Short mmCIF file of C-alpha atoms in Angstrom, two decimals:
data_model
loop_
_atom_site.label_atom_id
_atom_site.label_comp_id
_atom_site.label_asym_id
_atom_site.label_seq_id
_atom_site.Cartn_x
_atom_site.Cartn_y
_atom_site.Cartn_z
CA UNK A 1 0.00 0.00 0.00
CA UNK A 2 1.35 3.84 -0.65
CA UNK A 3 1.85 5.85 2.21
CA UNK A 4 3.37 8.94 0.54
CA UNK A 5 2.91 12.54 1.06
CA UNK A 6 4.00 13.01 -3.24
CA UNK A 7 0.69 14.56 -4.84
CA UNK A 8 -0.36 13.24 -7.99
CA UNK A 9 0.35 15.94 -10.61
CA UNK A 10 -3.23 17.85 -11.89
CA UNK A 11 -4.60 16.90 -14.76
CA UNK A 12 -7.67 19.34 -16.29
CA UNK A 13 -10.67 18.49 -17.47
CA UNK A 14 -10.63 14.93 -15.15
CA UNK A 15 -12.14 13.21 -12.41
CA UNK A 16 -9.92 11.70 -9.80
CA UNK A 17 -11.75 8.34 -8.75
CA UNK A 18 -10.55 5.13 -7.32
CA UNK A 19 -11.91 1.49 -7.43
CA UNK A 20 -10.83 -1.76 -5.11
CA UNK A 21 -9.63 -5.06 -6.94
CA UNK A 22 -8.26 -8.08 -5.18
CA UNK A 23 -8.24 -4.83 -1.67
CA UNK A 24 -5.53 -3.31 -3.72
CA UNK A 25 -6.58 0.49 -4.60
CA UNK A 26 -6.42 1.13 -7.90
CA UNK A 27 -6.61 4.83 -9.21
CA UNK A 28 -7.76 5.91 -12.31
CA UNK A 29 -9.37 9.59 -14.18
CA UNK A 30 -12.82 9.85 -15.85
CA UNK A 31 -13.49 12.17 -18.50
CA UNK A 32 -16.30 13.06 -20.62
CA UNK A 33 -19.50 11.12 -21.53
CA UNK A 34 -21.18 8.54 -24.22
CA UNK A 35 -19.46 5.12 -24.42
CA UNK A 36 -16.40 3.81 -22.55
CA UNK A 37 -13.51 3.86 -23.75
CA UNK A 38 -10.51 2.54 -21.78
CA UNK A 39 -6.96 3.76 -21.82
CA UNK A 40 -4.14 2.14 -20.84
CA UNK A 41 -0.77 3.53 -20.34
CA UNK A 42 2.68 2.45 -21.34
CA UNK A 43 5.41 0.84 -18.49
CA UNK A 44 6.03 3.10 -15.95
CA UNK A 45 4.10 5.25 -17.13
CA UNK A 46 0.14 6.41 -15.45
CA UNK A 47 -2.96 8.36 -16.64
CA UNK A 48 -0.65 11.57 -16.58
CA UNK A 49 0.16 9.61 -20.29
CA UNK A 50 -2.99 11.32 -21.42
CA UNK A 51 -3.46 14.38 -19.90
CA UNK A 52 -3.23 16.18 -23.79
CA UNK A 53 -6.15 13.32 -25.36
CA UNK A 54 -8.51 13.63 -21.81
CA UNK A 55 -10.68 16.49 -22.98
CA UNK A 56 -10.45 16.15 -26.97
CA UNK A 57 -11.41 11.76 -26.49
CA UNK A 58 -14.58 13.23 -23.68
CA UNK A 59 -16.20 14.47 -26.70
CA UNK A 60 -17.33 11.67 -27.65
CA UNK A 61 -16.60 9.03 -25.02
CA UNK A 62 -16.13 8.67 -20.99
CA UNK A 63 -12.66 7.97 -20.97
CA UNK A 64 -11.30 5.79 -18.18
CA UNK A 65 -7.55 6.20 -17.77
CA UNK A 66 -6.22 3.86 -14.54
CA UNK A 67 -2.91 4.31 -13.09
CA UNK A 68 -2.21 0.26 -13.75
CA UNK A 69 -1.26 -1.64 -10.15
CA UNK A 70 2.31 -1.19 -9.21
CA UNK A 71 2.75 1.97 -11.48
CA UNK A 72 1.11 6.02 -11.02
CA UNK A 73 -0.56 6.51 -7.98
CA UNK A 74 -1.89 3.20 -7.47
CA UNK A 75 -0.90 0.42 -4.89
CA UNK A 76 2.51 -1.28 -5.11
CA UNK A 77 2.34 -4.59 -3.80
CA UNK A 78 4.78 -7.88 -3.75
CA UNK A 79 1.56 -10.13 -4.15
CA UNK A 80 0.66 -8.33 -8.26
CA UNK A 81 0.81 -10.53 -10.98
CA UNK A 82 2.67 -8.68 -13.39
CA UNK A 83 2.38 -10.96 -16.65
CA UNK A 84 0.23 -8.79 -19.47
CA UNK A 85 -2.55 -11.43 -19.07
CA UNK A 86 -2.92 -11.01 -15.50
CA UNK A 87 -3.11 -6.85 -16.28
CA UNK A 88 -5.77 -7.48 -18.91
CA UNK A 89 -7.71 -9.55 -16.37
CA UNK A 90 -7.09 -6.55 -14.06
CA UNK A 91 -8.47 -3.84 -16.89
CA UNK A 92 -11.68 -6.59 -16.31
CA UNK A 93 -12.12 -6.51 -13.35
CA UNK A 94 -12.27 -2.51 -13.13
CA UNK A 95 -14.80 -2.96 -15.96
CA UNK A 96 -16.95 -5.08 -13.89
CA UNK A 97 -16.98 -2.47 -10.66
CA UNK A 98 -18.10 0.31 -13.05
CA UNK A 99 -20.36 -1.71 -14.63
CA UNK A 100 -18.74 -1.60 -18.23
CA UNK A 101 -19.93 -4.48 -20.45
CA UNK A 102 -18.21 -3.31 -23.62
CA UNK A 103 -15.52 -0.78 -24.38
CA UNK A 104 -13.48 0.69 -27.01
CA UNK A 105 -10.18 0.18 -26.30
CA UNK A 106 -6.95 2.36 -26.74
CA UNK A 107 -3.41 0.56 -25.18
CA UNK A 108 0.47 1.82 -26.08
CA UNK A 109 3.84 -0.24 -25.08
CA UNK A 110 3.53 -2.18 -22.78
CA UNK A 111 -0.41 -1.53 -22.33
CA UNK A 112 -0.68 -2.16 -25.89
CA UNK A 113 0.63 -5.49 -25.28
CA UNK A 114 -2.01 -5.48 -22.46
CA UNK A 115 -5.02 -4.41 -24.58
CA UNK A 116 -4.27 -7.34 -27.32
CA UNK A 117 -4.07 -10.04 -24.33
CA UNK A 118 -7.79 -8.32 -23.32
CA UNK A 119 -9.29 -8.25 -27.14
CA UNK A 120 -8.38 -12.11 -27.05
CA UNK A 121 -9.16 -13.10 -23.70
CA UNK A 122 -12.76 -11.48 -24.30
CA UNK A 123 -13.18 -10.12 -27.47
CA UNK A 124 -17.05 -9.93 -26.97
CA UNK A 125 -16.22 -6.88 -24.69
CA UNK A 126 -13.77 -5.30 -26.57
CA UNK A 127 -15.61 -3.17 -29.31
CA UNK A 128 -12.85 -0.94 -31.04
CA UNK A 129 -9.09 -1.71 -30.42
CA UNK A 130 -6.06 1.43 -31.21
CA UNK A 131 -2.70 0.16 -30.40
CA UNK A 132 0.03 2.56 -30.37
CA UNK A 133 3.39 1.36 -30.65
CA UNK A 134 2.49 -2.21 -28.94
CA UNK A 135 5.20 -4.34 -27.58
CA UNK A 136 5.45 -6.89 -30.17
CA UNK A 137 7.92 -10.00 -31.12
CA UNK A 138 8.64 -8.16 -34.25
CA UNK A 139 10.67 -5.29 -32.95
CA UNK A 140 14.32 -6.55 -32.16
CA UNK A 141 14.97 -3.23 -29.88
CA UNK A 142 15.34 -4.28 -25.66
CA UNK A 143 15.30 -8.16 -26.46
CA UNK A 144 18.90 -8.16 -24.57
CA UNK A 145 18.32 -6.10 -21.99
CA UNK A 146 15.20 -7.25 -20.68
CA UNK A 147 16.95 -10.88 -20.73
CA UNK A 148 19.58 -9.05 -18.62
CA UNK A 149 16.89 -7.20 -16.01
CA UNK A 150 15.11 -10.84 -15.66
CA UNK A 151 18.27 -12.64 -13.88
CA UNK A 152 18.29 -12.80 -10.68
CA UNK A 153 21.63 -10.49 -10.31
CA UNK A 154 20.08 -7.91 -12.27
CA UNK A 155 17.07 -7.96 -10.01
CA UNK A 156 18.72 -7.51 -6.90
CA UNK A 157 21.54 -5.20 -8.19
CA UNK A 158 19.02 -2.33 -9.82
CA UNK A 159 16.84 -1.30 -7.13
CA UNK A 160 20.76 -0.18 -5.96
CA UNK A 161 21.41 2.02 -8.76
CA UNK A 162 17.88 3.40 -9.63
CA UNK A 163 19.22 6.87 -8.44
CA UNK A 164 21.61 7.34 -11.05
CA UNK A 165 18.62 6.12 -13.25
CA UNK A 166 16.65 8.43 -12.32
CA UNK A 167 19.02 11.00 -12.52
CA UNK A 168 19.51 10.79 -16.13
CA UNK A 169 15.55 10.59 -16.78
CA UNK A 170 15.65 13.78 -18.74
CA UNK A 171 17.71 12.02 -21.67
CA UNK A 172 15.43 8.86 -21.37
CA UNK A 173 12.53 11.34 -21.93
CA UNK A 174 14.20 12.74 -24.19
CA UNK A 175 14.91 9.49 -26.51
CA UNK A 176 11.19 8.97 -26.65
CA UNK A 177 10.30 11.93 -28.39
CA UNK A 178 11.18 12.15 -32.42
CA UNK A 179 11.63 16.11 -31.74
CA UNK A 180 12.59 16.54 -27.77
CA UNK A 181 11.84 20.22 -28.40
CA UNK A 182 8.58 19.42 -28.19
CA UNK A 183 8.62 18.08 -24.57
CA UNK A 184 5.89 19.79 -22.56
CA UNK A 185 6.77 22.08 -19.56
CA UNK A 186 6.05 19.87 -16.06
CA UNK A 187 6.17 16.47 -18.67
CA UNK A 188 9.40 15.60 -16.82
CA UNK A 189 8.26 16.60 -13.43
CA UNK A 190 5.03 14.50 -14.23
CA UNK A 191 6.72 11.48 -15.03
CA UNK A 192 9.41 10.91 -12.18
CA UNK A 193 6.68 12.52 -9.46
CA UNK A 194 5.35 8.62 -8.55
CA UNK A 195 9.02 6.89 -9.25
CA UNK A 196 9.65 8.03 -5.36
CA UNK A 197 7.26 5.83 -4.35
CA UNK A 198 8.23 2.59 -2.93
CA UNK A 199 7.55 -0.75 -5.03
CA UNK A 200 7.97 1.61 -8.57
CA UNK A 201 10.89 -0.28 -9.56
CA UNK A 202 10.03 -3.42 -8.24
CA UNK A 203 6.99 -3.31 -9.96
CA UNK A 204 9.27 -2.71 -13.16
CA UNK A 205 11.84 -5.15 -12.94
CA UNK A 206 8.91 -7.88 -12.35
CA UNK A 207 6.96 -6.80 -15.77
CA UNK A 208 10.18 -7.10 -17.60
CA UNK A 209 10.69 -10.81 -15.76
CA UNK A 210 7.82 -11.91 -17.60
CA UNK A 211 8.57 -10.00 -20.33
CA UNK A 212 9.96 -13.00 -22.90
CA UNK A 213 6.99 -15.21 -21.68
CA UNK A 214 4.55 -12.54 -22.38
CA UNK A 215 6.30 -11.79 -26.51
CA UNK A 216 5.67 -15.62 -26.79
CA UNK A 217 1.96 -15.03 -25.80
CA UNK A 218 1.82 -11.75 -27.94
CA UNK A 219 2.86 -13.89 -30.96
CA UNK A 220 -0.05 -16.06 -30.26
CA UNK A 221 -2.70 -13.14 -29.63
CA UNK A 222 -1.83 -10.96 -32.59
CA UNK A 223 -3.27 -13.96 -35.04
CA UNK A 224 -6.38 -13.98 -33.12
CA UNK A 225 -7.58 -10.08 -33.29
CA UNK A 226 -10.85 -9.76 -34.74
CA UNK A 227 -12.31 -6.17 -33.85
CA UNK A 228 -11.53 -3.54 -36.05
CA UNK A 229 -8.52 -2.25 -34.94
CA UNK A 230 -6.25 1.15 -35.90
CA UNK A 231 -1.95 0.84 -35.35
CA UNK A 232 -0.91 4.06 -34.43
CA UNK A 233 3.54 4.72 -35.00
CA UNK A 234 5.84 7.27 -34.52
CA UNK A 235 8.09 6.81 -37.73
CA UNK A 236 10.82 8.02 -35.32
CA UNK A 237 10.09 5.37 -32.59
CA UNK A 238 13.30 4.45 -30.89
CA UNK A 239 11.32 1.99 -28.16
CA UNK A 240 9.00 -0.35 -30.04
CA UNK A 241 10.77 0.40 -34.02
CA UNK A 242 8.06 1.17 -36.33
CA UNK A 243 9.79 -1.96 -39.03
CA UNK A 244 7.69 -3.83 -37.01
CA UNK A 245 4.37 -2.19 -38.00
CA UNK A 246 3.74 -3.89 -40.90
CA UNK A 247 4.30 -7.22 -39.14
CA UNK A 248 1.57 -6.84 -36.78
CA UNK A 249 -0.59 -4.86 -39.45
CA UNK A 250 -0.41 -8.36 -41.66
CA UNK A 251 -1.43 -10.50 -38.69
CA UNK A 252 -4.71 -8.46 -37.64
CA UNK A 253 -7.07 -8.83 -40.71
CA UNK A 254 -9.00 -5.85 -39.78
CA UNK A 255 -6.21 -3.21 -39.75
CA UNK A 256 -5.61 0.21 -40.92
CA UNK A 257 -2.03 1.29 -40.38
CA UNK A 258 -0.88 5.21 -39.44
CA UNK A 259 2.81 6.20 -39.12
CA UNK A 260 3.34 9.58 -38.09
CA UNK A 261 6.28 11.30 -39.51
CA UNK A 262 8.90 12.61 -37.09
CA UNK A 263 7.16 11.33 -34.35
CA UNK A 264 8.66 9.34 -31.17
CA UNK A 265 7.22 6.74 -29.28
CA UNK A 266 4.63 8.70 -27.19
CA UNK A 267 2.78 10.56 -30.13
CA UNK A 268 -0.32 11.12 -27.48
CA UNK A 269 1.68 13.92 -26.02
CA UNK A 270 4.23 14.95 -28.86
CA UNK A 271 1.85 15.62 -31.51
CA UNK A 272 -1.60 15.31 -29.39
CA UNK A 273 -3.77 17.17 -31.80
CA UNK A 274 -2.91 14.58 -34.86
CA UNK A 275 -3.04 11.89 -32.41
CA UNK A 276 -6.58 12.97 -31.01
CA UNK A 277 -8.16 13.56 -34.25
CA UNK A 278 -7.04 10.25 -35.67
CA UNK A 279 -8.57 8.23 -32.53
CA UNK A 280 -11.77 10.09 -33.21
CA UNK A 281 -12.44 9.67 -36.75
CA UNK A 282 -11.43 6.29 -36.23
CA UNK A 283 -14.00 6.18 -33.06
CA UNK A 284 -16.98 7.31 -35.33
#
């Protein structure tokens, strides 16, 4: 459980709420009205992801965007399941308590990886899927070093050095953008305010432990996607390298690809207006 007196950075035009799954709190923003449709973030990243799509997406939708468990401002705890299937069942179960049958569904990274484990688990409730730069098999870049976090000397050496990590989280940030320049003011701040919390990087080490099991899964999934679905890129992505697009484009047979040009792995904030406008016209 958090006991922290860090403060969640604002975020306009949303509802703070929080729901209860498994007695772990789970935090998450609301937005807007009409049908659901369910955000989820990126690895170590939180709803703060989307505080640029919030208002535009509440035009047409009620946006739920958690902070996943482990990650945000959510409960850390040595009991979470951190495999992408147990997270999808997790995105169910807050479903259930807010009494969503269906949603669209919008997932990037990591949560990408996460929404295509939920569109197969049940793809009855999954109505429209938009994955932005999903983990996939396909993309060779962190194959080694996620083998390298996963070893046992790697997990108990980090949580030692996560300082000088997180002193150098300005050039990470930077490396995700195509054009840093366009790095909001308080984006930085925004990012490394829940890090502090204890359990962050234990919670991140133990997603990239399952991290080769889970690509094995993903291989599987990817085949089996039948909503209509929308593959959002950064042609600049230097996380999740947009060569692998048009692998998981030819596996989903409902698919329209977008690759936006000089755009970095988190498109939702570096270009939000492009990145809002194609959601919604794919949306209606």
């Amino acid at each position: 459980m958090n006991s922290t007196s860090v403060s969640p950075p604002p975020v306009a035009h949303a509802e703070e709420c929080w729901a209860s799954l498994n007695s772990h709190r789970m935090r998450y923003l609301r937005s807007g009205s009409g049908q659901p449709l369910l955000l989820v973030h990126g690895l170590l990243g939180y709803s703060f992801s989307w505080r640029f799509n919030l208002e535009e997406l509440g035009r047409i939708r009620t946006v739920i965007a958690p902070d996943l468990l482990g990650t945000g401002f959510s409960d850390r705890s040595s009991e979470i399941d951190c495999s992408a299937r147990a997270s999808a069942d997790r995105m169910f179960q807050l479903m259930d308590q807010l009494g969503i049958e269906s949603t669209d569904l919008l997932g990037t990274s990591h949560g990408g990886g996460v929404a295509v484990m939920m569109a197969n688990v049940a793809p009855q409730r999954i109505r429209k899927l938009i994955l932005v730069a999903p983990v996939n098999p396909w993309s060779p870049h962190g194959k080694l070093i996620t083998k390298i976090l996963a070893t046992r000397f790697a997990q108990l050496t980090f949580p030692r050095v996560a300082t000088a990590f997180q002193a150098t989280s300005r050039f990470w940030l930077a490396r995700l953008y195509g054009d840093p320049a366009r790095i909001s003011p308080g984006t930085l701040e925004g990012y490394t305010a829940p890090i502090a919390l204890p359990g962050t990087w234990q919670y991140g080490l133990n997603v990239i432990a399952c991290w080769h099991d889970d690509l094995r899964e993903l291989e599987h999934a990817y085949a089996h996607i039948s909503q209509p679905t929308l593959l959002l890129w950064g042609e600049k992505d230097a996380a999740v390298y947009a060569s692998s697009a048009a692998e998981v484009k030819k596996r989903i047979p409902h698919a329209e690809l977008q690759v936006l040009p000089g755009v970095g792995h988190l498109p939702y904030e570096e270009t939000p207006q492009l990145f809002n406008q194609s959601v919604i016209d794919f949306l209606r």
